[in-house]
């Protein structure tokens, strides 16, 4: 599956309070959450029209902090199709896999700027930056995680095995 | 190498029914306890129903604690809590703790003996790692993970590598588990232990109380760790015995493999203050005192420091003193049981005499929910565990993390300070 989109650039240690602040957690409605995604780093971001098919590129430890699945859900529902980061916080990674939001760990994410056009192929393990005309590779998911992804998320996988 | 296992590997192997598991192995395991709160349970319940779930796998396995926004602060959060309450009723889940009988999840689960040594615990809350203090393997997860447990009784795990924390020496006065864990997080960094388990060991841990251990394990996640785990020793056995639970002493094998070892000497450790906006920004109190940090609010409570020992420590410093006129000091016992005990011991009276606000148990200001949200430009010292941008309120407010002793002293002083700078009434 190939994913194409426009880059929105973030730094290291983006935490779940920034992705979806606790003051909006009095609901679990995905569309309500999406409207406030990244609100505390980029006020108004979730209400912008041009974020559909966006791709997040960040540094280390993306999604640290709370276990709220509201965070990847808000990102996914806002139309962001993939997150590329140098590393992900453990629970965020788990939640993203479980809900089927593609994530990519790249050793070096410094060569991406805001608005770059990027194409990702998950099966081949490649990221191509069309704006910079530069390609990078990443290792495939471990087999177990790939099975969860192929099943369409954790709950579908869990029920299959039952 | 060989067959010697870390404590995490031992517990996970036992649950998997295998002699040995190795870091990097993926396991599908039956869990002992699955916890969720008023923020994460509604999403888990929705996912469970969406996946066609009608009856949960085992109601005895499930614990539901409304604690974040209760007693409810607005209509939306009341709807969330209602959804959880109705789910508990419909599914026959008896381990549901209503307002008036509740407490902060990570305070009441150990207190009520709902988690014990050797258990495999998952919770849709990142501070589920708290139970590592008892020698349980406990990890925070998401709502879909929980929904999976509701459906099948199981969750997936990747066996973590472990970092050994070798603790030597003894705490100086006014130094406690909070200072130690803040120091460790500043040494490891906020993702220094990402995907890993911290294993606390060494002769120094015998002198760390159970409340102190719970504080330390609680904040393991602030270094990115999946779990923070203590061996099961005499102290654990005594704590469990009070709850009529019998446990065997256990710990890692002598030659277990760690990806890293960190040694720390408690004799050298000073009280720590973590500056905004990361828990890893810990500095010695002496440095913070020089910076003359004026505060507007002091919060004493949360799943990190809302236990008996924490309240005693704070009361001991506040006794006979008054909170600085510029400061609001908010004290939140972690559970009803602790609230009552604090009343019996006269601590609540001490707090009120000192002009603190005392609240019913709730997470409240810890996550900027209610009961002490900060306005633009306001600064707080807090015994909670996170000081991210906007964590306690406005994006331009600031949180400094500390122990209850430092928070209490700072509430009196109006600036962040060591308790030595406060004269108690007896000495006046
Ligand atoms: S007290 Fe704070 S950290 Fe603990 S469970 Fe509540 S919100 Fe989370």
XYZ file of C-alpha atoms and ligand atoms in Angstrom:
598
model
C 0.000 0.000 0.000
C 1.401 3.343 -0.945
C 0.586 6.427 1.113
C 1.075 9.905 -0.329
C 0.772 13.198 1.407
C 2.058 16.546 2.524
C 4.379 16.893 5.516
C 3.497 18.611 8.781
C 6.679 18.905 10.798
C 6.950 18.391 14.576
C 9.854 18.182 17.006
C 11.034 15.709 19.694
C 8.883 14.525 22.611
C 5.484 15.541 21.278
C 3.267 14.404 24.158
C -0.334 13.263 24.281
C -1.388 16.401 26.163
C -0.274 18.351 23.093
C -1.874 15.918 20.648
C -5.224 16.088 22.415
C -5.344 18.188 25.593
C -7.046 16.650 28.634
C -9.651 19.426 28.692
C -11.203 17.894 25.561
C -11.235 14.366 26.979
C -14.707 14.665 28.398
C -15.813 12.973 25.176
C -14.679 9.875 23.288
C -16.390 10.938 20.048
C -13.690 10.682 17.369
C -14.891 13.616 15.257
C -15.082 15.918 18.297
C -11.564 14.919 19.289
C -10.214 15.426 15.762
C -11.314 19.058 15.800
C -8.806 19.744 18.599
C -5.892 17.637 17.388
C -2.481 19.275 18.078
C -4.384 22.190 19.607
C -1.695 23.127 22.137
C 1.181 23.149 19.616
C -0.711 24.584 16.659
C -3.940 26.228 17.767
C -6.707 25.737 15.211
C -4.890 22.895 13.421
C -7.749 20.388 13.683
C -10.172 22.749 11.972
C -7.982 23.398 8.930
C -9.162 22.129 5.547
C -5.686 21.322 4.221
C -4.747 18.649 6.781
C -6.550 15.830 4.979
C -3.932 13.401 3.630
C -1.303 15.089 5.748
C 1.660 13.118 7.023
C 3.303 13.920 10.351
C 7.086 13.883 10.542
C 8.610 14.200 14.009
C 11.779 13.554 15.991
C 12.187 11.248 18.951
C 9.627 9.849 21.381
C 6.463 10.882 19.547
C 3.319 10.387 21.645
C 4.871 10.239 25.101
C 2.732 10.765 28.187
C -0.681 9.339 28.816
C -2.162 6.121 27.461
C -5.084 7.902 25.845
C -6.019 6.175 22.614
C -7.813 9.433 21.905
C -4.425 10.697 20.659
C -3.836 8.409 17.634
C -7.601 8.330 17.052
C -7.788 12.130 16.834
C -4.841 12.148 14.401
C -6.336 9.402 12.249
C -9.810 10.926 12.227
C -8.409 14.331 11.264
C -7.230 12.686 8.035
C -3.528 12.234 8.763
C -2.531 9.086 6.892
C 0.818 8.213 8.474
C 3.282 9.323 11.170
C 7.023 9.154 10.580
C 9.263 9.640 13.624
C 12.700 8.688 14.874
C 10.991 6.810 17.704
C 7.553 6.443 19.282
C 6.577 6.231 22.917
C 5.597 2.660 23.727
C 1.868 3.027 24.427
C 1.352 5.377 21.494
C 2.977 2.832 19.172
C 0.733 0.098 20.529
C -2.407 2.194 20.196
C -1.548 3.223 16.636
C -0.989 -0.428 15.600
C -4.171 -1.484 17.397
C -6.364 1.071 15.612
C -4.629 0.768 12.239
C -2.880 4.127 11.984
C 0.316 3.505 9.967
C 3.516 4.572 11.708
C 7.093 4.449 10.464
C 10.298 4.557 12.509
C 13.080 6.242 10.532
C 16.597 6.616 11.934
C 16.888 10.142 10.582
C 13.942 12.464 10.017
C 15.943 15.678 9.673
C 15.655 15.795 5.866
C 11.943 16.625 5.859
C 10.440 20.091 5.876
C 6.910 21.417 6.213
C 4.921 20.899 2.993
C 7.344 18.394 1.397
C 5.485 15.849 -0.763
C 6.182 12.356 0.520
C 5.326 8.827 -0.565
C 5.548 5.813 1.757
C 5.397 2.154 0.821
C 4.847 0.077 3.979
C 5.446 -3.336 2.376
C 8.672 -2.298 0.680
C 9.831 -0.284 3.685
C 10.565 2.873 1.729
C 9.905 6.581 2.154
C 10.426 8.840 -0.840
C 10.581 12.600 -0.438
C 9.497 13.928 -3.859
C 10.264 17.539 -2.970
C 13.864 16.711 -1.999
C 14.105 13.832 -4.493
C 15.507 11.563 -1.805
C 14.601 8.041 -0.697
C 15.058 6.313 2.687
C 14.467 2.773 3.937
C 13.031 1.447 7.173
C 12.927 -2.138 8.559
C 9.632 -4.016 8.163
C 7.321 -4.545 11.165
C 7.964 -7.679 13.264
C 5.833 -10.583 12.037
C 3.405 -10.470 14.972
C 2.600 -6.785 14.483
C 2.242 -7.297 10.735
C -0.359 -9.979 11.461
C -2.343 -7.529 13.605
C -2.157 -4.937 10.854
C -3.169 -7.464 8.189
C -6.131 -8.560 10.293
C -7.339 -4.960 10.313
C -6.388 -4.068 13.879
C -6.059 -5.709 17.282
C -9.717 -6.448 17.964
C -10.217 -8.234 14.663
C -7.033 -10.202 15.298
C -8.024 -11.066 18.864
C -11.412 -12.371 17.778
C -9.934 -14.461 15.009
C -7.724 -16.296 17.469
C -10.583 -16.976 19.857
C 23.212 -15.057 29.608
C 21.935 -18.592 29.777
C 18.878 -19.279 31.807
C 19.060 -16.555 34.427
C 16.047 -14.288 34.032
C 15.102 -10.786 35.094
C 12.028 -10.467 37.304
C 9.920 -9.268 34.347
C 11.025 -12.257 32.268
C 10.213 -14.600 35.170
C 6.664 -13.297 35.556
C 5.970 -13.273 31.823
C 7.392 -16.805 31.409
C 5.223 -18.078 34.262
C 2.137 -16.545 32.648
C 3.079 -18.015 29.271
C 3.608 -21.442 30.836
C 7.166 -21.557 29.528
C 10.544 -22.079 31.188
C 12.002 -19.011 29.617
C 11.044 -16.012 27.488
C 13.505 -13.638 25.857
C 13.400 -9.888 25.221
C 11.735 -9.246 21.872
C 9.391 -12.286 22.110
C 5.755 -11.498 21.408
C 3.285 -13.229 23.708
C -0.483 -13.472 23.856
C -1.295 -13.791 27.542
C -4.260 -14.125 29.847
C -4.152 -11.184 32.227
C -5.109 -11.153 35.919
C -6.494 -7.632 36.134
C -7.695 -5.150 33.494
C -8.209 -1.589 34.701
C -9.826 1.440 33.090
C -10.967 4.882 34.229
C -13.615 7.430 33.287
C -11.548 8.697 30.344
C -10.402 5.401 28.858
C -13.255 3.014 29.743
C -15.899 4.682 27.535
C -13.688 4.207 24.499
C -12.938 0.585 25.461
C -16.652 -0.088 25.969
C -17.478 1.400 22.567
C -14.796 -0.702 20.877
C -15.995 -3.813 22.701
C -19.548 -3.252 21.472
C -18.436 -2.301 17.970
C -16.561 -5.610 17.756
C -19.823 -7.382 18.546
C -19.113 -7.997 22.240
C -22.125 -8.704 24.453
C -20.751 -10.366 27.626
C -17.274 -9.668 28.947
C -14.886 -12.599 29.172
C -14.740 -12.492 32.979
C -16.295 -9.709 35.078
C -14.018 -10.627 38.018
C -10.981 -9.609 35.992
C -12.223 -6.089 35.342
C -11.739 -3.026 37.550
C -13.421 0.282 36.715
C -12.555 3.461 38.601
C -14.082 6.850 37.866
C -11.402 9.223 39.167
C -10.299 11.751 36.580
C -13.289 14.098 36.342
C -15.344 12.986 39.347
C -17.364 14.107 41.229
C -18.280 15.150 37.709
C -17.201 18.591 36.646
C -19.513 19.029 33.657
C -22.271 17.357 31.676
C -20.010 15.682 29.131
C -17.812 14.053 31.754
C -20.947 13.006 33.658
C -22.114 11.200 30.508
C -18.777 9.393 30.306
C -18.981 8.297 33.938
C -22.573 7.189 33.420
C -21.599 5.003 30.488
C -19.026 3.286 32.662
C -21.407 2.826 35.590
C -24.082 1.314 33.359
C -21.548 -1.028 31.785
C -20.517 -2.216 35.252
C -24.170 -2.839 36.178
C -25.000 -4.582 32.896
C -21.926 -6.840 33.014
C -22.011 -7.637 36.708
C -18.651 -5.991 37.333
C -18.391 -5.678 41.094
C -15.012 -3.935 41.167
C -16.498 -0.588 40.273
C -15.802 2.217 42.744
C -18.384 4.973 42.952
C -17.826 8.489 44.296
C -17.804 8.262 48.078
C -16.255 4.807 47.940
C -13.508 5.542 45.473
C -10.040 6.903 45.217
C -7.467 7.416 42.507
C -7.167 4.115 40.637
C -3.477 3.508 41.336
C -3.957 4.297 45.001
C -6.933 2.016 45.623
C -5.895 -1.076 43.656
C -2.895 -1.876 45.882
C -4.672 -0.543 48.988
C -7.636 -2.882 48.533
C -5.467 -5.843 47.572
C -6.940 -5.966 44.055
C -3.453 -6.385 42.575
C -0.724 -8.511 44.116
C 2.831 -9.708 43.650
C 3.343 -11.805 40.527
C 0.141 -10.591 38.849
C 0.005 -9.605 35.208
C -1.906 -6.335 35.154
C -2.939 -4.172 32.230
C -4.623 -0.831 32.505
C -5.815 1.787 30.081
C -3.823 4.351 31.989
C -0.136 5.014 31.582
C 0.557 4.931 35.324
C -0.597 1.319 35.629
C 3.122 0.606 36.081
C 2.606 1.683 39.744
C 1.927 -1.945 40.775
C 5.488 -2.913 39.950
C 6.127 -1.757 43.531
C 4.475 -4.990 44.669
C 6.469 -7.118 42.261
C 3.634 -7.382 39.740
C 4.218 -6.971 36.015
C 1.938 -4.056 35.260
C 1.838 -2.017 32.071
C -0.232 0.807 30.676
C -2.067 0.193 27.420
C -4.813 1.683 25.322
C -8.573 1.329 25.132
C -8.502 -1.191 22.259
C -6.179 -3.378 24.306
C -8.736 -3.248 27.095
C -11.586 -4.037 24.728
C -9.524 -7.054 23.645
C -9.350 -8.225 27.265
C -13.088 -7.679 27.654
C -13.608 -9.909 24.597
C -11.001 -12.621 25.122
C -9.352 -12.202 28.521
C -6.032 -11.687 26.787
C -3.608 -8.992 25.673
C -0.421 -8.988 23.593
C 2.995 -8.291 25.085
C 6.502 -7.840 23.826
C 8.983 -9.060 26.426
C 11.001 -5.961 27.341
C 14.701 -5.599 27.882
C 15.478 -4.408 31.395
C 17.598 -1.685 32.928
C 18.945 -2.464 36.383
C 18.804 0.345 38.914
C 21.236 -0.450 41.687
C 20.358 1.511 44.818
C 22.857 2.018 47.655
C 22.823 3.931 50.913
C 20.051 5.642 52.874
C 17.819 8.689 52.306
C 18.813 11.922 54.069
C 16.058 13.781 55.983
C 13.332 15.172 53.694
C 14.485 12.981 50.811
C 12.100 10.285 49.578
C 11.107 8.002 46.714
C 9.908 10.986 44.668
C 13.348 12.585 44.733
C 14.973 9.308 43.775
C 12.708 8.695 40.805
C 13.003 12.314 39.606
C 16.777 11.949 39.776
C 16.666 8.666 37.856
C 14.430 10.167 35.164
C 16.821 13.072 34.765
C 19.686 10.582 34.340
C 17.777 8.342 31.917
C 15.912 11.034 29.957
C 12.214 10.971 29.057
C 12.666 8.124 26.599
C 15.804 6.575 28.047
C 13.872 3.453 28.984
C 11.397 3.395 26.083
C 9.965 -0.140 25.554
C 12.016 -1.375 28.548
C 11.449 -2.355 32.171
C 13.257 -0.741 35.095
C 14.260 -3.247 37.772
C 15.036 -1.689 41.126
C 17.573 -3.585 43.196
C 20.485 -3.235 45.590
C 20.846 -2.934 49.370
C 19.257 0.539 49.387
C 15.751 -0.663 48.541
C 15.219 -2.282 51.939
C 15.029 1.243 53.377
C 12.420 2.462 50.884
C 8.865 2.224 52.242
C 6.026 0.696 50.261
C 4.517 4.161 49.702
C 7.914 5.296 48.405
C 8.145 2.295 46.102
C 4.660 2.973 44.725
C 5.736 6.555 43.964
C 8.841 5.307 42.166
C 7.180 2.579 40.116
C 4.426 5.076 39.243
C 6.864 7.348 37.458
C 8.786 4.657 35.547
C 6.674 5.592 32.521
C 8.093 9.118 32.691
C 11.368 7.611 31.427
C 9.343 5.797 28.754
C 9.448 2.463 30.608
C 6.817 -0.218 30.180
C 7.189 -1.324 33.789
C 9.128 -0.426 36.915
C 9.471 -3.405 39.178
C 10.692 -4.140 42.710
C 11.662 -7.562 44.049
C 9.257 -9.137 46.531
C 10.914 -8.826 49.955
C 9.919 -8.797 53.658
C 8.311 -5.424 53.255
C 6.172 -6.570 50.339
C 5.198 -9.693 52.261
C 4.158 -7.568 55.263
C 2.123 -5.205 53.053
C 0.374 -8.129 51.360
C -0.205 -9.911 54.686
C -2.213 -6.903 55.892
C -4.472 -7.632 52.935
C -4.598 -11.362 53.724
C -2.487 -12.205 50.693
C 0.391 -14.651 51.079
C 3.342 -14.161 48.791
C 6.673 -15.871 48.221
C 9.769 -13.715 48.222
C 11.242 -13.449 44.742
C 13.535 -11.384 42.607
C 15.639 -11.578 39.468
C 18.111 -14.447 39.054
C 21.687 -13.522 40.047
C 23.097 -13.514 36.518
C 20.169 -12.034 34.637
C 21.038 -9.956 31.575
C 20.399 -6.215 31.625
C 20.914 -3.855 28.732
C 22.206 -1.246 31.146
C 22.948 -0.753 34.857
C 22.652 2.515 36.695
C 23.961 2.908 40.247
C 22.787 5.549 42.628
C 23.850 6.350 46.188
C 21.057 7.675 48.401
C 23.572 9.266 50.769
C 24.387 11.739 48.000
C 20.809 12.447 46.905
C 19.237 15.874 47.530
C 15.552 16.788 47.186
C 14.734 17.251 43.502
C 12.581 19.734 41.622
C 11.674 19.001 37.977
C 11.413 22.236 36.022
C 8.863 22.744 33.239
C 8.188 21.202 30.733
C 9.587 17.696 31.152
C 9.752 15.361 34.173
C 13.410 14.817 33.276
C 14.327 18.428 34.121
C 15.178 17.559 37.719
C 17.584 19.787 39.646
C 18.728 19.872 43.259
C 16.561 21.943 45.591
C 19.584 24.117 46.405
C 19.654 25.228 42.793
C 15.899 25.847 42.719
C 16.147 27.948 45.901
C 18.702 30.193 44.201
C 16.324 30.684 41.280
C 13.747 32.188 43.672
C 10.748 30.591 41.944
C 7.546 32.308 43.096
C 4.479 30.054 43.054
C 0.716 30.641 43.058
C -0.384 27.112 43.807
C 0.850 24.007 45.584
C -0.792 20.640 44.915
C -0.295 17.713 47.282
C -1.951 14.531 46.026
C -2.300 12.304 42.905
C -1.467 8.659 42.242
C 2.177 9.602 42.714
C 2.046 11.237 46.148
C -1.470 11.064 47.588
C -0.772 8.299 50.108
C -0.566 8.248 53.916
C 3.169 8.784 54.178
C 2.906 11.745 51.777
C 0.162 13.425 53.799
C 2.036 12.828 57.049
C 5.163 14.379 55.606
C 3.284 17.431 54.331
C 1.328 17.860 57.583
C 4.465 17.654 59.646
C 5.843 20.671 57.769
C 2.567 22.613 57.611
C 1.766 22.129 61.290
C 1.671 25.448 63.092
C 2.361 27.358 59.889
C 0.156 29.212 57.422
C 0.147 28.942 53.661
C 1.698 32.069 52.113
C -0.963 34.732 51.361
C -0.182 34.609 47.649
C -0.528 30.807 47.463
C -3.408 28.345 47.185
C -2.475 24.989 48.687
C -4.681 22.097 47.574
C -4.459 18.770 49.398
C -6.127 15.699 47.888
C -6.013 12.379 49.753
C -5.681 9.521 47.257
C -8.548 7.447 48.617
C -11.441 7.482 51.072
C -9.458 5.161 53.317
C -6.528 7.583 53.382
C -8.894 10.515 53.915
C -10.371 8.820 56.987
C -6.982 7.836 58.378
C -5.741 11.408 57.871
C -8.786 12.644 59.780
C -8.070 10.236 62.639
C -4.463 11.330 62.848
C -5.460 14.983 62.898
C -3.737 15.724 59.598
C -6.837 17.178 57.969
C -7.190 19.620 60.858
C -3.548 20.584 60.429
C -4.138 21.278 56.740
C -7.223 23.368 57.395
C -5.521 25.276 60.203
C -2.714 26.030 57.759
C -5.378 27.342 55.329
C -5.141 24.583 52.741
C -8.112 23.470 50.638
C -8.796 19.763 51.205
C -10.704 17.826 48.551
C -12.405 14.474 48.177
C -10.195 11.999 46.265
C -9.891 12.824 42.538
C -7.205 13.264 39.890
C -8.451 16.836 39.602
C -5.684 19.330 38.865
C -3.062 16.665 38.030
C -4.282 16.615 34.433
C -5.824 20.079 34.446
C -9.299 18.615 34.809
C -10.785 20.526 37.736
C -10.105 21.460 41.390
C -7.171 23.739 40.704
C -6.731 24.506 37.007
C -4.057 27.167 36.382
C -4.656 30.475 34.608
C -2.308 32.078 32.076
C 1.086 32.824 33.581
C 0.427 30.994 36.855
C 3.015 28.713 38.367
C 2.518 25.696 40.613
C 4.644 23.294 42.566
C 3.035 19.878 42.499
C 3.591 16.364 43.798
C 2.082 14.934 40.597
C 4.054 13.240 37.834
C 3.879 15.389 34.682
C 4.781 18.980 33.946
C 4.153 19.106 30.207
C 2.982 22.309 28.509
C -0.602 22.967 29.617
C -0.788 19.878 31.826
C -2.458 21.720 34.728
C -4.301 24.351 32.752
C -3.359 27.231 30.497
C -0.616 26.623 27.938
C 1.328 29.488 29.470
C 1.150 28.114 33.002
C 4.007 26.175 34.596
C 4.309 23.113 36.818
C 7.342 22.233 38.944
C 7.338 18.644 40.218
C 8.513 17.811 43.720
C 7.997 15.673 46.808
C 5.250 16.461 49.362
C 7.897 17.881 51.717
C 9.108 20.420 49.178
C 5.560 21.264 48.062
C 4.449 21.884 51.656
C 7.499 23.999 52.476
C 7.060 25.980 49.261
C 3.376 26.592 50.035
C 4.432 28.288 53.261
C 7.346 30.178 51.777
C 5.688 31.291 48.541
C 8.812 30.295 46.656
C 10.173 26.802 46.021
C 12.254 25.909 49.075
C 13.706 23.201 51.303
C 11.772 22.416 54.531
C 14.838 23.505 56.490
C 13.998 27.095 55.601
C 10.662 26.815 57.452
C 10.620 27.207 61.211
C 7.937 25.062 62.787
C 5.901 26.477 65.641
C 7.766 24.443 68.215
C 10.990 26.167 67.331
C 9.592 29.693 67.169
S -3.584 11.330 39.448
Fe -2.837 12.183 37.531
S -1.368 10.736 36.733
Fe -2.542 9.695 38.337
S -4.176 8.628 37.269
Fe -4.955 10.627 37.858
S -4.547 11.985 36.101
Fe -3.313 10.154 35.852
